[in-house]
Amino acid sequence: MVQKFIKNIANENAMKISKNVAYGNVGGYMATLKGGYETSTISFSGAFTDECANKISAVLSDKEFIKEHHVMKFRVLRESVTAEFQNTFNTEKKMKGFIKAFPEVLKENGVIGDGFCTACGNTIESEADSNIVLINGIAHRVHKGCTSSLNERADIEQAKHETEEKNLGKGILGAFLGSILGGVAWAIVYYIGYFASIVGLLIGFLATKGYEKLGGKVCKAKMPIILIATVFGAIFGQVVGDIAAIYVMMAPEGYYLMDIPYLYMYALGDSEFMTTVLGNLAIGIIFALGGAIGILRKTSKENKDAALRTEVLE
């Protein structure tokens, strides 16, 4: 689904909408608009030499430019530049200003625009001999012959990605070891009486790092593994926090630390205590996932971008 503000920007710039993006020639460059849950992007495709790329990066890093256009972050490649914007009440206004001003920046810094095939690097003599193709989510104008080559290459890369060893066993172990480390931090915060999304972010971050450090590869399974590990970390942290609280309360009565898990299990037999524990667990999981949601989205996108993806728009 394409958001209303993306449609508004597209209409103002005579852009078309397909495959959940808006695309078209804006100021002499093929532009792509994509809306997201937290952020939205504007991409321009073209020919970026190393010198051009450095100049464009310098412009997008300039404090005055960032202040004027509210660019949150950017990425410059040899065939495209993408600017990312935080979704707020005035995102449409920010993106309208950027898409109007940036083609001139590209021209001033020597970027060759629409009419140049970003696949082979040669001039496109006639639009009739070209396609507009989404390459990893960004619209490019390429020769029809190059379209076939791109599609073949994408099929090969996707097949290779699907069949390569993912090291899921080691990745799962790493994710859960990372989530346990994050769970310790969660236990401390929970013990002193708080729920904090930032600790959920920490659990997700450590679970992701653990997955990667032990050799887990980018794949469809990575996101649900990180999701489950994050939930496990929050549950582990809360159980440890509960046990710590019971120990502090019962130690003066002569109980030892090894006794506390048995007391905890016994207490779960009380319906009121069980209700409290389950309620806290539910709140904790919500906070943990709220904190880690950005990592989960990034992990999902990672798999999509792991191999070349092409879709012909026209």
CSV table of C-alpha atoms in Angstrom, one decimal:
chain,number,residue,atom,x,y,z
A,1,MET,CA,0.0,0.0,0.0
A,2,VAL,CA,1.3,3.5,-0.9
A,3,GLN,CA,0.6,6.2,1.7
A,4,LYS,CA,-1.4,9.2,0.9
A,5,PHE,CA,1.4,11.7,1.2
A,6,ILE,CA,3.6,9.6,-1.2
A,7,LYS,CA,0.7,9.8,-3.7
A,8,ASN,CA,0.4,13.5,-3.2
A,9,ILE,CA,4.1,14.0,-3.9
A,10,ALA,CA,3.9,11.6,-6.9
A,11,ASN,CA,0.9,13.6,-8.4
A,12,GLU,CA,2.7,16.9,-8.1
A,13,ASN,CA,5.7,15.4,-10.0
A,14,ALA,CA,3.8,13.4,-12.7
A,15,MET,CA,5.1,10.2,-11.2
A,16,LYS,CA,3.5,6.8,-11.6
A,17,ILE,CA,2.7,4.3,-8.9
A,18,SER,CA,3.4,0.5,-9.1
A,19,LYS,CA,4.8,-2.3,-6.9
A,20,ASN,CA,4.2,-0.1,-3.8
A,21,VAL,CA,6.5,2.7,-5.0
A,22,ALA,CA,6.1,6.0,-6.9
A,23,TYR,CA,8.6,6.5,-9.7
A,24,GLY,CA,9.3,8.8,-12.7
A,25,ASN,CA,11.6,11.4,-14.2
A,26,VAL,CA,12.0,14.3,-11.9
A,27,GLY,CA,14.3,17.1,-13.0
A,28,GLY,CA,16.1,14.8,-15.5
A,29,TYR,CA,16.7,11.9,-13.0
A,30,MET,CA,14.7,8.7,-12.4
A,31,ALA,CA,13.3,9.1,-8.9
A,32,THR,CA,11.7,6.6,-6.6
A,33,LEU,CA,9.5,7.3,-3.5
A,34,LYS,CA,8.8,4.7,-0.8
A,35,GLY,CA,6.9,5.2,2.3
A,36,GLY,CA,7.5,3.1,5.4
A,37,TYR,CA,6.1,2.7,9.0
A,38,GLU,CA,8.8,4.8,10.7
A,39,THR,CA,10.7,6.3,7.8
A,40,SER,CA,10.3,7.1,4.1
A,41,THR,CA,12.8,7.4,1.3
A,42,ILE,CA,13.6,9.3,-1.9
A,43,SER,CA,16.0,7.7,-4.4
A,44,PHE,CA,17.6,9.1,-7.6
A,45,SER,CA,19.3,6.7,-10.0
A,46,GLY,CA,22.1,7.8,-12.3
A,47,ALA,CA,25.8,7.5,-13.0
A,48,PHE,CA,27.9,8.4,-9.9
A,49,THR,CA,31.7,8.4,-10.4
A,50,ASP,CA,33.8,8.2,-7.2
A,51,GLU,CA,34.3,12.0,-7.4
A,52,CYS,CA,30.5,12.6,-7.8
A,53,ALA,CA,29.7,10.2,-5.0
A,54,ASN,CA,32.1,12.0,-2.7
A,55,LYS,CA,30.7,15.4,-3.6
A,56,ILE,CA,27.1,14.2,-3.1
A,57,SER,CA,28.0,12.7,0.3
A,58,ALA,CA,29.5,16.0,1.3
A,59,VAL,CA,26.3,17.9,0.4
A,60,LEU,CA,24.1,15.4,2.3
A,61,SER,CA,26.5,15.6,5.3
A,62,ASP,CA,26.4,19.4,5.4
A,63,LYS,CA,24.7,20.6,8.6
A,64,GLU,CA,22.8,23.4,6.9
A,65,PHE,CA,21.5,21.1,4.2
A,66,ILE,CA,20.4,18.6,6.8
A,67,LYS,CA,18.7,21.3,8.8
A,68,GLU,CA,16.9,22.6,5.8
A,69,HIS,CA,15.7,19.3,4.4
A,70,HIS,CA,15.6,17.1,7.5
A,71,VAL,CA,17.5,14.2,5.9
A,72,MET,CA,17.9,11.6,8.7
A,73,LYS,CA,20.5,9.4,6.8
A,74,PHE,CA,21.6,8.7,3.3
A,75,ARG,CA,23.4,6.1,1.1
A,76,VAL,CA,25.3,6.8,-2.1
A,77,LEU,CA,26.1,4.0,-4.5
A,78,ARG,CA,27.6,4.0,-8.0
A,79,GLU,CA,24.1,3.9,-9.5
A,80,SER,CA,21.9,5.7,-7.0
A,81,VAL,CA,21.5,8.0,-4.0
A,82,THR,CA,18.9,7.4,-1.3
A,83,ALA,CA,17.8,9.9,1.4
A,84,GLU,CA,15.8,8.7,4.3
A,85,PHE,CA,13.3,10.8,6.3
A,86,GLN,CA,11.8,10.3,9.7
A,87,ASN,CA,8.0,10.0,9.4
A,88,THR,CA,6.4,13.0,11.3
A,89,PHE,CA,3.5,15.3,10.8
A,90,ASN,CA,5.4,17.3,8.2
A,91,THR,CA,7.1,14.5,6.3
A,92,GLU,CA,5.3,15.4,3.1
A,93,LYS,CA,6.5,18.9,3.2
A,94,LYS,CA,10.1,17.9,3.9
A,95,MET,CA,10.1,15.4,1.0
A,96,LYS,CA,8.5,17.8,-1.4
A,97,GLY,CA,11.2,20.3,-0.7
A,98,PHE,CA,13.9,17.7,-1.2
A,99,ILE,CA,12.6,16.2,-4.4
A,100,LYS,CA,12.3,19.7,-5.9
A,101,ALA,CA,15.8,20.8,-4.9
A,102,PHE,CA,18.0,17.7,-5.2
A,103,PRO,CA,18.0,17.2,-9.0
A,104,GLU,CA,19.9,20.5,-9.3
A,105,VAL,CA,22.4,19.3,-6.7
A,106,LEU,CA,23.0,16.2,-8.8
A,107,LYS,CA,23.5,18.3,-12.0
A,108,GLU,CA,25.9,20.7,-10.3
A,109,ASN,CA,28.0,17.7,-9.1
A,110,GLY,CA,28.2,16.0,-12.5
A,111,VAL,CA,25.8,13.1,-12.0
A,112,ILE,CA,24.5,11.7,-15.3
A,113,GLY,CA,20.7,11.2,-15.1
A,114,ASP,CA,17.8,9.6,-17.0
A,115,GLY,CA,18.8,8.5,-20.6
A,116,PHE,CA,21.8,6.6,-19.3
A,117,CYS,CA,21.6,2.8,-18.7
A,118,THR,CA,22.7,2.1,-15.1
A,119,ALA,CA,23.2,-1.6,-16.0
A,120,CYS,CA,25.7,-1.3,-18.9
A,121,GLY,CA,26.8,2.4,-18.6
A,122,ASN,CA,25.8,3.3,-22.2
A,123,THR,CA,23.5,6.0,-23.5
A,124,ILE,CA,19.8,5.0,-24.1
A,125,GLU,CA,19.1,6.4,-27.6
A,126,SER,CA,15.3,5.8,-27.5
A,127,GLU,CA,12.9,5.2,-24.6
A,128,ALA,CA,11.2,2.6,-26.8
A,129,ASP,CA,14.3,0.5,-26.5
A,130,SER,CA,14.3,0.7,-22.7
A,131,ASN,CA,12.6,-0.6,-19.6
A,132,ILE,CA,12.1,1.0,-16.1
A,133,VAL,CA,13.2,-1.7,-13.7
A,134,LEU,CA,13.1,-1.8,-9.9
A,135,ILE,CA,16.6,-2.9,-8.8
A,136,ASN,CA,16.6,-3.7,-5.1
A,137,GLY,CA,13.6,-1.3,-4.7
A,138,ILE,CA,15.0,1.6,-6.7
A,139,ALA,CA,13.7,2.5,-10.2
A,140,HIS,CA,16.3,2.5,-13.0
A,141,ARG,CA,16.0,3.0,-16.8
A,142,VAL,CA,17.9,0.3,-18.6
A,143,HIS,CA,18.2,-1.1,-22.1
A,144,LYS,CA,15.7,-3.9,-22.9
A,145,GLY,CA,18.6,-6.2,-23.5
A,146,CYS,CA,20.1,-5.3,-20.1
A,147,THR,CA,16.7,-6.1,-18.5
A,148,SER,CA,17.0,-9.7,-19.6
A,149,SER,CA,20.6,-9.9,-18.3
A,150,LEU,CA,19.6,-8.4,-14.9
A,151,ASN,CA,16.7,-10.8,-14.5
A,152,GLU,CA,18.9,-13.8,-15.2
A,153,ARG,CA,21.5,-12.5,-12.8
A,154,ALA,CA,18.8,-11.9,-10.1
A,155,ASP,CA,17.5,-15.5,-10.6
A,156,ILE,CA,21.0,-16.9,-10.2
A,157,GLU,CA,21.8,-14.8,-7.1
A,158,GLN,CA,18.4,-15.6,-5.5
A,159,ALA,CA,18.9,-19.4,-6.1
A,160,LYS,CA,22.4,-19.2,-4.7
A,161,HIS,CA,21.2,-17.3,-1.6
A,162,GLU,CA,18.4,-19.8,-1.0
A,163,THR,CA,20.7,-22.9,-1.2
A,164,GLU,CA,23.8,-21.7,0.6
A,165,GLU,CA,24.5,-23.0,4.1
A,166,LYS,CA,22.9,-20.7,6.7
A,167,ASN,CA,24.6,-22.1,9.9
A,168,LEU,CA,21.3,-21.8,11.7
A,169,GLY,CA,22.4,-24.1,14.6
A,170,LYS,CA,25.3,-21.8,15.6
A,171,GLY,CA,23.2,-18.7,14.8
A,172,ILE,CA,20.4,-19.8,17.1
A,173,LEU,CA,22.9,-20.6,19.9
A,174,GLY,CA,24.5,-17.2,19.5
A,175,ALA,CA,21.1,-15.4,19.4
A,176,PHE,CA,20.0,-17.0,22.7
A,177,LEU,CA,23.4,-16.4,24.4
A,178,GLY,CA,23.1,-12.8,23.4
A,179,SER,CA,19.5,-12.6,24.6
A,180,ILE,CA,20.6,-14.0,28.0
A,181,LEU,CA,23.2,-11.3,28.4
A,182,GLY,CA,20.5,-8.7,27.6
A,183,GLY,CA,18.1,-10.5,29.9
A,184,VAL,CA,20.5,-9.9,32.8
A,185,ALA,CA,20.2,-6.1,32.1
A,186,TRP,CA,16.4,-6.6,31.9
A,187,ALA,CA,16.5,-8.4,35.3
A,188,ILE,CA,18.3,-5.4,36.9
A,189,VAL,CA,15.9,-2.9,35.5
A,190,TYR,CA,12.9,-5.0,36.4
A,191,TYR,CA,14.2,-5.7,39.9
A,192,ILE,CA,14.2,-1.9,40.7
A,193,GLY,CA,10.6,-1.6,39.4
A,194,TYR,CA,10.7,-0.5,35.8
A,195,PHE,CA,10.0,-1.7,32.3
A,196,ALA,CA,12.2,-0.1,29.6
A,197,SER,CA,11.9,-0.4,25.8
A,198,ILE,CA,15.6,0.6,25.6
A,199,VAL,CA,16.5,-2.6,27.3
A,200,GLY,CA,14.4,-4.5,24.8
A,201,LEU,CA,16.5,-2.8,22.1
A,202,LEU,CA,19.6,-4.0,24.0
A,203,ILE,CA,18.3,-7.6,24.0
A,204,GLY,CA,17.5,-7.5,20.3
A,205,PHE,CA,20.9,-6.0,19.6
A,206,LEU,CA,22.8,-8.6,21.6
A,207,ALA,CA,20.7,-11.4,20.1
A,208,THR,CA,21.5,-10.1,16.6
A,209,LYS,CA,25.2,-9.8,17.4
A,210,GLY,CA,25.3,-13.3,18.9
A,211,TYR,CA,23.6,-14.7,15.8
A,212,GLU,CA,26.1,-13.1,13.6
A,213,LYS,CA,29.2,-13.7,15.7
A,214,LEU,CA,28.6,-17.5,15.8
A,215,GLY,CA,28.3,-17.6,12.0
A,216,GLY,CA,24.5,-17.3,11.4
A,217,LYS,CA,23.8,-16.1,7.8
A,218,VAL,CA,21.2,-13.7,6.4
A,219,CYS,CA,18.1,-15.7,5.6
A,220,LYS,CA,14.3,-15.7,6.1
A,221,ALA,CA,14.7,-17.5,9.4
A,222,LYS,CA,16.9,-14.9,11.0
A,223,MET,CA,14.1,-12.4,11.8
A,224,PRO,CA,11.9,-15.0,13.7
A,225,ILE,CA,15.0,-16.3,15.5
A,226,ILE,CA,15.8,-12.8,16.7
A,227,LEU,CA,12.2,-12.2,17.6
A,228,ILE,CA,11.9,-15.4,19.7
A,229,ALA,CA,15.3,-14.8,21.3
A,230,THR,CA,14.2,-11.3,22.3
A,231,VAL,CA,11.0,-12.5,23.9
A,232,PHE,CA,13.1,-15.2,25.6
A,233,GLY,CA,15.5,-12.6,26.9
A,234,ALA,CA,12.7,-10.5,28.4
A,235,ILE,CA,11.1,-13.6,30.0
A,236,PHE,CA,14.5,-14.8,31.4
A,237,GLY,CA,15.2,-11.3,32.7
A,238,GLN,CA,11.8,-11.1,34.5
A,239,VAL,CA,12.1,-14.5,36.0
A,240,VAL,CA,15.6,-13.7,37.3
A,241,GLY,CA,14.3,-10.4,38.6
A,242,ASP,CA,11.5,-12.1,40.5
A,243,ILE,CA,13.9,-14.7,41.9
A,244,ALA,CA,16.3,-11.9,43.1
A,245,ALA,CA,13.4,-10.0,44.7
A,246,ILE,CA,12.2,-13.2,46.5
A,247,TYR,CA,15.8,-13.9,47.7
A,248,VAL,CA,16.3,-10.5,49.1
A,249,MET,CA,12.9,-10.9,51.0
A,250,MET,CA,13.5,-14.4,52.2
A,251,ALA,CA,17.3,-14.5,52.9
A,252,PRO,CA,16.8,-12.9,56.4
A,253,GLU,CA,14.4,-15.9,57.2
A,254,GLY,CA,17.3,-18.3,56.7
A,255,TYR,CA,16.6,-19.4,53.1
A,256,TYR,CA,19.6,-20.0,50.8
A,257,LEU,CA,19.8,-18.9,47.1
A,258,MET,CA,19.3,-22.5,46.0
A,259,ASP,CA,16.0,-22.6,47.8
A,260,ILE,CA,14.5,-19.6,45.9
A,261,PRO,CA,13.7,-21.3,42.6
A,262,TYR,CA,11.6,-23.9,44.6
A,263,LEU,CA,9.9,-21.2,46.5
A,264,TYR,CA,9.2,-19.4,43.2
A,265,MET,CA,7.7,-22.5,41.6
A,266,TYR,CA,5.6,-23.0,44.8
A,267,ALA,CA,4.4,-19.4,44.7
A,268,LEU,CA,3.2,-19.8,41.1
A,269,GLY,CA,0.6,-22.2,42.5
A,270,ASP,CA,-1.1,-19.1,44.0
A,271,SER,CA,-3.6,-17.7,41.4
A,272,GLU,CA,-3.1,-14.1,42.5
A,273,PHE,CA,0.7,-14.4,42.3
A,274,MET,CA,0.4,-16.2,38.9
A,275,THR,CA,-1.9,-13.4,37.6
A,276,THR,CA,0.7,-10.8,38.6
A,277,VAL,CA,3.6,-12.7,37.0
A,278,LEU,CA,1.7,-13.3,33.8
A,279,GLY,CA,0.6,-9.6,33.7
A,280,ASN,CA,4.2,-8.4,34.2
A,281,LEU,CA,5.4,-10.9,31.5
A,282,ALA,CA,2.9,-9.6,29.0
A,283,ILE,CA,3.9,-6.0,29.7
A,284,GLY,CA,7.6,-6.9,29.6
A,285,ILE,CA,7.3,-8.7,26.2
A,286,ILE,CA,5.4,-5.7,24.8
A,287,PHE,CA,8.1,-3.3,26.0
A,288,ALA,CA,10.9,-5.6,24.7
A,289,LEU,CA,9.3,-5.9,21.2
A,290,GLY,CA,8.6,-2.2,21.2
A,291,GLY,CA,12.3,-1.5,21.8
A,292,ALA,CA,13.5,-4.1,19.3
A,293,ILE,CA,11.1,-3.5,16.5
A,294,GLY,CA,13.6,-1.4,14.5
A,295,ILE,CA,16.1,-4.2,14.7
A,296,LEU,CA,13.5,-6.7,13.6
A,297,ARG,CA,12.5,-4.6,10.6
A,298,LYS,CA,16.2,-4.1,9.6
A,299,THR,CA,16.7,-7.9,9.9
A,300,SER,CA,13.7,-8.5,7.6
A,301,LYS,CA,15.0,-6.0,5.0
A,302,GLU,CA,18.5,-7.5,5.2
A,303,ASN,CA,17.1,-10.8,3.8
A,304,LYS,CA,15.4,-9.0,0.9
A,305,ASP,CA,18.6,-7.1,0.0
A,306,ALA,CA,20.9,-10.2,0.4
A,307,ALA,CA,20.7,-10.9,-3.3
A,308,LEU,CA,19.8,-8.9,-6.4
A,309,ARG,CA,16.1,-8.3,-6.9
A,310,THR,CA,14.5,-7.0,-10.1
A,311,GLU,CA,11.0,-6.2,-11.0
A,312,VAL,CA,10.0,-4.6,-14.4
A,313,LEU,CA,7.8,-1.6,-14.0
A,314,GLU,CA,7.3,-0.8,-17.7
